[in-house]
Amino acid sequence: MLHERFPRVELSQWPTPIEPLDRLSAALGGPRISIKRDDFGSIAMGGNKLRKLEYLLADAQAKGCDAIVTSGALQSNHARLTAAAAAKLGLECHIVLIDEVPDRRPAYYNSANRLIDDVVGAEVHLVRREDSLAEAVTRCTEQLQGQGKSPYVIPVGGSNPIGCLGYVACAREIVEQERVLGRSFTHIFVVSGSGGTHAGLLAGLHLSKSTSELIGATISRPVEKQRPIIEALVDGVSALLGIDAAAKSAIRLDDSMYLPGYGLPNDASREAIALCARYEGILLDPVYTSKAMAVVIDDIRTGRFGPKDDLLFIHTGGAPALFAYQEMFSRTAS
Ligand SMILES: Cc1ncc(COP(=O)(O)O)c(C=O)c1O
């Protein structure tokens, strides 16, 4: 068992539910769609990073570290959840945030995830677009070491082999839920960003001998740049688990919705947000899940699936970021 082999702290309640999206399926005239609610979580509005942080923060504690350093974009969900989870465990937390998305309104800089970072008491270090995020992380880490502290550095998105373990566990959870439901999902859709979620699921589905096809929707890069990132993470997590890395042959990526680029919604992703909200009352986020759902919607409309297909969409969270993009979704904002 994963939990016995690797230290883990519990940050939320598992399993997350799988729910039907019947009204959305009917509106699209498509096959059955279900949603796994990994946007639920006990801490600071939840999201996929909690599963990774259960293993990463346990590793930090096992190594005797007393401060956490992580990094990401200014509206990073990962930074928000790292800061909140560190607060719960009594660890000092530094988040290094880069202002990389162009043409944002004031809410982007002071609301949503960025606001929660302050509420949970993280030390925020801001980096200008033209400066190096990696160098700023090194500077912050060295400063803490200079103060006699023992910092633990978590990479962008929590995506390293240890972080991937959270999604190995999620894959096993899905397979168990399939057994209980008496169903077998033909296709599972997930966001492929910094890649730990996608790679962990691949390794976990492989371990469980699942026949589901896992499709990773990219949100910041074309397939040829995303594939080596996922391959390296599958190699890393497979080595950690002591299994072969055959899951690499199951990497499927779809980059049809990532443009105009990271953090920049498009017409299809905005429509995905509207459809999920108005047919199901479910909030997707403007950076990640809306682009993955746009892939699902487009695949259904272009007739990719038959009536017997059974789709699972993994909701990885991020809806707090809607508040940072209010000009795109509010009927009153100008
Ligand atoms: C809401 C949300 N969904 C999906 C992802 C992508 O997960 P990963 O970075 O593991 O690819 C992220 C990453 O930040 C996220 O915040």
GROMACS .gro file of C-alpha atoms and ligand atoms in nm:
model
  350
    1MET     CA    1   0.000   0.000   0.000
    2LEU     CA    2   0.114   0.349  -0.094
    3HIS     CA    3   0.035   0.494   0.249
    4GLU     CA    4   0.251   0.240   0.425
    5ARG     CA    5   0.552   0.292   0.198
    6PHE     CA    6   0.563   0.671   0.188
    7PRO     CA    7   0.497   0.922   0.466
    8ARG     CA    8   0.171   1.109   0.423
    9VAL     CA    9  -0.024   1.371   0.616
   10GLU     CA   10  -0.399   1.380   0.572
   11LEU     CA   11  -0.514   1.718   0.436
   12SER     CA   12  -0.864   1.634   0.321
   13GLN     CA   13  -1.126   1.361   0.312
   14TRP     CA   14  -1.106   1.088   0.051
   15PRO     CA   15  -1.242   0.953  -0.172
   16THR     CA   16  -1.378   1.254  -0.358
   17PRO     CA   17  -1.721   1.185  -0.506
   18ILE     CA   18  -1.797   1.095  -0.867
   19GLU     CA   19  -2.116   1.263  -0.986
   20PRO     CA   20  -2.322   1.248  -1.308
   21LEU     CA   21  -2.336   1.546  -1.546
   22ASP     CA   22  -2.665   1.435  -1.701
   23ARG     CA   23  -2.794   1.775  -1.809
   24LEU     CA   24  -2.465   1.863  -1.974
   25SER     CA   25  -2.450   1.523  -2.148
   26ALA     CA   26  -2.807   1.573  -2.277
   27ALA     CA   27  -2.741   1.930  -2.393
   28LEU     CA   28  -2.441   1.813  -2.592
   29GLY     CA   29  -2.623   1.505  -2.724
   30GLY     CA   30  -2.325   1.303  -2.617
   31PRO     CA   31  -2.239   0.996  -2.415
   32ARG     CA   32  -2.257   0.976  -2.037
   33ILE     CA   33  -2.023   1.225  -1.863
   34SER     CA   34  -1.931   1.204  -1.495
   35ILE     CA   35  -1.715   1.435  -1.289
   36LYS     CA   36  -1.471   1.349  -1.011
   37ARG     CA   37  -1.483   1.625  -0.755
   38ASP     CA   38  -1.116   1.679  -0.683
   39ASP     CA   39  -1.212   2.044  -0.651
   40PHE     CA   40  -1.354   1.950  -0.310
   41GLY     CA   41  -1.117   1.971  -0.018
   42SER     CA   42  -1.102   2.053   0.348
   43ILE     CA   43  -0.848   2.333   0.317
   44ALA     CA   44  -0.870   2.682   0.163
   45MET     CA   45  -1.125   2.596  -0.107
   46GLY     CA   46  -0.964   2.269  -0.215
   47GLY     CA   47  -0.815   2.144  -0.540
   48ASN     CA   48  -0.582   1.887  -0.690
   49LYS     CA   49  -0.271   2.013  -0.512
   50LEU     CA   50  -0.394   1.881  -0.177
   51ARG     CA   51  -0.330   1.522  -0.291
   52LYS     CA   52   0.029   1.607  -0.386
   53LEU     CA   53   0.087   1.811  -0.071
   54GLU     CA   54  -0.011   1.517   0.149
   55TYR     CA   55   0.309   1.344   0.035
   56LEU     CA   56   0.530   1.651  -0.016
   57LEU     CA   57   0.465   1.805   0.325
   58ALA     CA   58   0.499   1.467   0.498
   59ASP     CA   59   0.840   1.436   0.327
   60ALA     CA   60   0.931   1.784   0.451
   61GLN     CA   61   0.837   1.687   0.805
   62ALA     CA   62   1.023   1.355   0.781
   63LYS     CA   63   1.335   1.546   0.676
   64GLY     CA   64   1.300   1.783   0.972
   65CYS     CA   65   1.240   2.094   0.760
   66ASP     CA   66   1.082   2.396   0.924
   67ALA     CA   67   1.001   2.621   0.628
   68ILE     CA   68   0.839   2.560   0.289
   69VAL     CA   69   0.935   2.745  -0.029
   70THR     CA   70   0.732   2.711  -0.346
   71SER     CA   71   0.664   2.913  -0.659
   72GLY     CA   72   0.424   2.972  -0.944
   73ALA     CA   73   0.221   3.226  -1.133
   74LEU     CA   74   0.069   3.518  -0.947
   75GLN     CA   75  -0.271   3.346  -0.932
   76SER     CA   76  -0.127   3.002  -0.857
   77ASN     CA   77  -0.374   2.758  -0.699
   78HIS     CA   78  -0.078   2.546  -0.597
   79ALA     CA   79   0.078   2.834  -0.402
   80ARG     CA   80  -0.255   2.910  -0.230
   81LEU     CA   81  -0.298   2.549  -0.118
   82THR     CA   82   0.066   2.506  -0.017
   83ALA     CA   83   0.039   2.817   0.199
   84ALA     CA   84  -0.284   2.695   0.359
   85ALA     CA   85  -0.158   2.340   0.420
   86ALA     CA   86   0.170   2.473   0.564
   87ALA     CA   87  -0.034   2.693   0.798
   88LYS     CA   88  -0.233   2.389   0.915
   89LEU     CA   89   0.091   2.202   0.988
   90GLY     CA   90   0.255   2.499   1.161
   91LEU     CA   91   0.525   2.540   0.896
   92GLU     CA   92   0.654   2.880   0.781
   93CYS     CA   93   0.568   2.924   0.412
   94HIS     CA   94   0.729   3.138   0.142
   95ILE     CA   95   0.570   3.162  -0.200
   96VAL     CA   96   0.754   3.316  -0.493
   97LEU     CA   97   0.507   3.440  -0.753
   98ILE     CA   98   0.583   3.563  -1.104
   99ASP     CA   99   0.365   3.815  -1.285
  100GLU     CA  100   0.368   3.625  -1.614
  101VAL     CA  101   0.018   3.667  -1.759
  102PRO     CA  102  -0.011   3.985  -1.968
  103ASP     CA  103  -0.285   4.251  -1.965
  104ARG     CA  104  -0.450   4.169  -1.633
  105ARG     CA  105  -0.691   4.396  -1.441
  106PRO     CA  106  -0.639   4.499  -1.075
  107ALA     CA  107  -0.841   4.202  -0.939
  108TYR     CA  108  -0.574   3.971  -1.076
  109TYR     CA  109  -0.319   4.132  -0.845
  110ASN     CA  110  -0.514   4.156  -0.522
  111SER     CA  111  -0.810   3.916  -0.524
  112ALA     CA  112  -0.881   3.542  -0.556
  113ASN     CA  113  -0.578   3.317  -0.489
  114ARG     CA  114  -0.352   3.614  -0.424
  115LEU     CA  115  -0.588   3.735  -0.151
  116ILE     CA  116  -0.602   3.391   0.013
  117ASP     CA  117  -0.220   3.375   0.019
  118ASP     CA  118  -0.231   3.678   0.247
  119VAL     CA  119  -0.524   3.551   0.455
  120VAL     CA  120  -0.343   3.227   0.543
  121GLY     CA  121  -0.028   3.418   0.634
  122ALA     CA  122   0.222   3.321   0.361
  123GLU     CA  123   0.530   3.533   0.299
  124VAL     CA  124   0.484   3.643  -0.064
  125HIS     CA  125   0.782   3.730  -0.285
  126LEU     CA  126   0.686   3.892  -0.616
  127VAL     CA  127   0.896   3.849  -0.931
  128ARG     CA  128   0.869   4.068  -1.240
  129ARG     CA  129   0.792   3.903  -1.576
  130GLU     CA  130   1.140   3.978  -1.711
  131ASP     CA  131   1.319   3.825  -1.409
  132SER     CA  132   1.400   3.461  -1.333
  133LEU     CA  133   1.161   3.269  -1.106
  134ALA     CA  134   1.421   2.997  -1.041
  135GLU     CA  135   1.680   3.254  -0.928
  136ALA     CA  136   1.428   3.417  -0.696
  137VAL     CA  137   1.349   3.076  -0.540
  138THR     CA  138   1.722   3.011  -0.487
  139ARG     CA  139   1.765   3.355  -0.327
  140CYS     CA  140   1.472   3.298  -0.091
  141THR     CA  141   1.599   2.950   0.004
  142GLU     CA  142   1.954   3.078   0.073
  143GLN     CA  143   1.818   3.362   0.282
  144LEU     CA  144   1.625   3.116   0.500
  145GLN     CA  145   1.932   2.894   0.533
  146GLY     CA  146   2.131   3.204   0.632
  147GLN     CA  147   1.881   3.253   0.915
  148GLY     CA  148   1.953   2.900   1.039
  149LYS     CA  149   1.632   2.756   0.900
  150SER     CA  150   1.590   2.432   0.709
  151PRO     CA  151   1.377   2.507   0.402
  152TYR     CA  152   1.203   2.243   0.189
  153VAL     CA  153   1.160   2.349  -0.174
  154ILE     CA  154   0.851   2.231  -0.362
  155PRO     CA  155   0.872   2.276  -0.741
  156VAL     CA  156   0.611   2.466  -0.946
  157GLY     CA  157   0.279   2.281  -0.924
  158GLY     CA  158   0.417   2.030  -0.675
  159SER     CA  159   0.518   1.821  -0.975
  160ASN     CA  160   0.801   1.586  -0.882
  161PRO     CA  161   0.789   1.210  -0.822
  162ILE     CA  162   0.682   1.250  -0.458
  163GLY     CA  163   0.400   1.489  -0.553
  164CYS     CA  164   0.288   1.245  -0.824
  165LEU     CA  165   0.214   0.987  -0.554
  166GLY     CA  166  -0.101   1.180  -0.468
  167TYR     CA  167  -0.239   1.106  -0.812
  168VAL     CA  168  -0.121   0.744  -0.807
  169ALA     CA  169  -0.351   0.722  -0.504
  170CYS     CA  170  -0.629   0.901  -0.695
  171ALA     CA  171  -0.607   0.652  -0.984
  172ARG     CA  172  -0.649   0.365  -0.742
  173GLU     CA  173  -0.944   0.547  -0.586
  174ILE     CA  174  -1.109   0.579  -0.929
  175VAL     CA  175  -1.060   0.210  -1.005
  176GLU     CA  176  -1.218   0.119  -0.670
  177GLN     CA  177  -1.510   0.357  -0.738
  178GLU     CA  178  -1.560   0.193  -1.079
  179ARG     CA  179  -1.581  -0.143  -0.905
  180VAL     CA  180  -1.842  -0.017  -0.659
  181LEU     CA  181  -2.041   0.157  -0.934
  182GLY     CA  182  -2.015  -0.143  -1.164
  183ARG     CA  183  -1.882   0.077  -1.443
  184SER     CA  184  -1.568   0.118  -1.643
  185PHE     CA  185  -1.482   0.462  -1.775
  186THR     CA  186  -1.371   0.442  -2.137
  187HIS     CA  187  -1.205   0.786  -2.131
  188ILE     CA  188  -1.075   0.999  -1.845
  189PHE     CA  189  -0.996   1.367  -1.905
  190VAL     CA  190  -0.757   1.571  -1.693
  191VAL     CA  191  -0.554   1.890  -1.718
  192SER     CA  192  -0.187   1.843  -1.805
  193GLY     CA  193  -0.006   2.149  -1.665
  194SER     CA  194   0.315   2.110  -1.467
  195GLY     CA  195   0.230   1.743  -1.522
  196GLY     CA  196   0.229   1.571  -1.182
  197THR     CA  197  -0.144   1.507  -1.187
  198HIS     CA  198  -0.135   1.353  -1.535
  199ALA     CA  199   0.182   1.148  -1.471
  200GLY     CA  200   0.063   1.021  -1.132
  201LEU     CA  201  -0.270   0.911  -1.283
  202LEU     CA  202  -0.087   0.735  -1.568
  203ALA     CA  203   0.132   0.540  -1.326
  204GLY     CA  204  -0.161   0.461  -1.096
  205LEU     CA  205  -0.390   0.345  -1.378
  206HIS     CA  206  -0.107   0.129  -1.512
  207LEU     CA  207  -0.052  -0.024  -1.166
  208SER     CA  208  -0.423  -0.100  -1.144
  209LYS     CA  209  -0.429  -0.249  -1.497
  210SER     CA  210  -0.701  -0.004  -1.596
  211THR     CA  211  -0.822  -0.004  -1.956
  212SER     CA  212  -0.940   0.361  -1.947
  213GLU     CA  213  -0.779   0.598  -2.195
  214LEU     CA  214  -0.641   0.900  -2.008
  215ILE     CA  215  -0.633   1.224  -2.208
  216GLY     CA  216  -0.428   1.516  -2.078
  217ALA     CA  217  -0.541   1.858  -2.200
  218THR     CA  218  -0.250   2.099  -2.216
  219ILE     CA  219  -0.302   2.454  -2.091
  220SER     CA  220   0.032   2.618  -2.161
  221ARG     CA  221   0.225   2.423  -2.426
  222PRO     CA  222   0.196   2.227  -2.748
  223VAL     CA  223   0.211   1.847  -2.730
  224GLU     CA  224   0.576   1.821  -2.835
  225LYS     CA  225   0.684   2.033  -2.537
  226GLN     CA  226   0.448   1.870  -2.287
  227ARG     CA  227   0.530   1.507  -2.371
  228PRO     CA  228   0.891   1.505  -2.240
  229ILE     CA  229   0.771   1.664  -1.914
  230ILE     CA  230   0.517   1.388  -1.860
  231GLU     CA  231   0.766   1.118  -1.966
  232ALA     CA  232   1.023   1.238  -1.713
  233LEU     CA  233   0.764   1.244  -1.434
  234VAL     CA  234   0.636   0.895  -1.521
  235ASP     CA  235   0.998   0.773  -1.515
  236GLY     CA  236   1.052   0.939  -1.176
  237VAL     CA  237   0.737   0.817  -1.005
  238SER     CA  238   0.776   0.466  -1.152
  239ALA     CA  239   1.130   0.448  -1.011
  240LEU     CA  240   1.002   0.565  -0.672
  241LEU     CA  241   0.735   0.293  -0.678
  242GLY     CA  242   0.980   0.032  -0.807
  243ILE     CA  243   0.771  -0.047  -1.116
  244ASP     CA  244   0.849  -0.036  -1.488
  245ALA     CA  245   0.772   0.289  -1.671
  246ALA     CA  246   0.547   0.126  -1.930
  247ALA     CA  247   0.278   0.385  -1.848
  248LYS     CA  248   0.473   0.617  -2.081
  249SER     CA  249   0.324   0.434  -2.378
  250ALA     CA  250  -0.021   0.549  -2.262
  251ILE     CA  251   0.056   0.922  -2.275
  252ARG     CA  252  -0.219   1.094  -2.477
  253LEU     CA  253  -0.214   1.471  -2.500
  254ASP     CA  254  -0.455   1.717  -2.657
  255ASP     CA  255  -0.331   2.071  -2.718
  256SER     CA  256  -0.630   2.195  -2.917
  257MET     CA  257  -0.747   2.442  -2.648
  258TYR     CA  258  -0.437   2.588  -2.481
  259LEU     CA  259  -0.403   2.900  -2.696
  260PRO     CA  260  -0.370   3.198  -2.666
  261GLY     CA  261  -0.157   3.072  -2.377
  262TYR     CA  262  -0.121   3.013  -2.004
  263GLY     CA  263  -0.376   3.204  -1.799
  264LEU     CA  264  -0.554   3.339  -2.105
  265PRO     CA  265  -0.910   3.210  -2.162
  266ASN     CA  266  -1.048   3.159  -2.516
  267ASP     CA  267  -1.404   3.144  -2.654
  268ALA     CA  268  -1.428   2.766  -2.608
  269SER     CA  269  -1.305   2.774  -2.248
  270ARG     CA  270  -1.545   3.057  -2.164
  271GLU     CA  271  -1.829   2.855  -2.316
  272ALA     CA  272  -1.721   2.551  -2.108
  273ILE     CA  273  -1.747   2.761  -1.791
  274ALA     CA  274  -2.092   2.886  -1.890
  275LEU     CA  275  -2.225   2.539  -1.985
  276CYS     CA  276  -2.104   2.368  -1.665
  277ALA     CA  277  -2.234   2.652  -1.450
  278ARG     CA  278  -2.571   2.682  -1.622
  279TYR     CA  279  -2.650   2.312  -1.676
  280GLU     CA  280  -2.488   2.166  -1.365
  281GLY     CA  281  -2.420   2.449  -1.118
  282ILE     CA  282  -2.053   2.348  -1.125
  283LEU     CA  283  -1.782   2.613  -1.135
  284LEU     CA  284  -1.481   2.546  -1.356
  285ASP     CA  285  -1.177   2.770  -1.341
  286PRO     CA  286  -1.055   3.012  -1.610
  287VAL     CA  287  -0.697   2.877  -1.643
  288TYR     CA  288  -0.707   2.498  -1.624
  289THR     CA  289  -1.032   2.299  -1.603
  290SER     CA  290  -1.225   2.517  -1.850
  291LYS     CA  291  -0.970   2.434  -2.121
  292ALA     CA  292  -0.986   2.062  -2.043
  293MET     CA  293  -1.368   2.069  -2.048
  294ALA     CA  294  -1.351   2.258  -2.379
  295VAL     CA  295  -1.162   1.956  -2.518
  296VAL     CA  296  -1.438   1.721  -2.393
  297ILE     CA  297  -1.711   1.939  -2.546
  298ASP     CA  298  -1.530   1.966  -2.878
  299ASP     CA  299  -1.465   1.591  -2.890
  300ILE     CA  300  -1.836   1.523  -2.831
  301ARG     CA  301  -1.946   1.774  -3.095
  302THR     CA  302  -1.710   1.631  -3.352
  303GLY     CA  303  -1.852   1.282  -3.295
  304ARG     CA  304  -1.547   1.124  -3.139
  305PHE     CA  305  -1.749   0.907  -2.899
  306GLY     CA  306  -2.014   0.639  -2.939
  307PRO     CA  307  -2.325   0.608  -2.719
  308LYS     CA  308  -2.161   0.332  -2.511
  309ASP     CA  309  -1.863   0.546  -2.417
  310ASP     CA  310  -1.851   0.649  -2.052
  311LEU     CA  311  -1.648   0.965  -1.985
  312LEU     CA  312  -1.495   1.083  -1.658
  313PHE     CA  313  -1.379   1.442  -1.619
  314ILE     CA  314  -1.148   1.512  -1.326
  315HIS     CA  315  -1.228   1.852  -1.177
  316THR     CA  316  -0.894   1.965  -1.038
  317GLY     CA  317  -1.025   2.285  -0.877
  318GLY     CA  318  -0.918   2.645  -0.929
  319ALA     CA  319  -1.258   2.816  -0.924
  320PRO     CA  320  -1.133   3.082  -0.677
  321ALA     CA  321  -0.942   3.228  -0.975
  322LEU     CA  322  -1.275   3.328  -1.134
  323PHE     CA  323  -1.262   3.633  -0.907
  324ALA     CA  324  -0.932   3.737  -1.066
  325TYR     CA  325  -1.096   3.736  -1.411
  326GLN     CA  326  -1.422   3.906  -1.317
  327GLU     CA  327  -1.419   4.131  -1.625
  328MET     CA  328  -1.464   3.820  -1.843
  329PHE     CA  329  -1.754   3.664  -1.653
  330SER     CA  330  -1.942   3.938  -1.474
  331ARG     CA  331  -2.247   4.084  -1.645
  332THR     CA  332  -2.186   4.417  -1.475
  333ALA     CA  333  -1.806   4.460  -1.473
  334SER     CA  334  -1.668   4.673  -1.754
  335LIG     C1  335  -0.694   2.396  -1.088
  335LIG     C2  336  -0.579   2.323  -1.146
  335LIG     N1  337  -0.603   2.223  -1.231
  335LIG     C3  338  -0.503   2.154  -1.288
  335LIG     C4  339  -0.372   2.185  -1.263
  335LIG     C5  340  -0.266   2.109  -1.331
  335LIG     O1  341  -0.207   2.013  -1.252
  335LIG     P1  342  -0.055   1.975  -1.279
  335LIG     O2  343   0.024   2.098  -1.253
  335LIG     O3  344  -0.028   1.864  -1.188
  335LIG     O4  345  -0.045   1.937  -1.423
  335LIG     C6  346  -0.342   2.290  -1.174
  335LIG     C7  347  -0.202   2.327  -1.148
  335LIG     O5  348  -0.169   2.428  -1.096
  335LIG     C8  349  -0.448   2.360  -1.114
  335LIG     O6  350  -0.425   2.462  -1.029
   0.00000   0.00000   0.00000
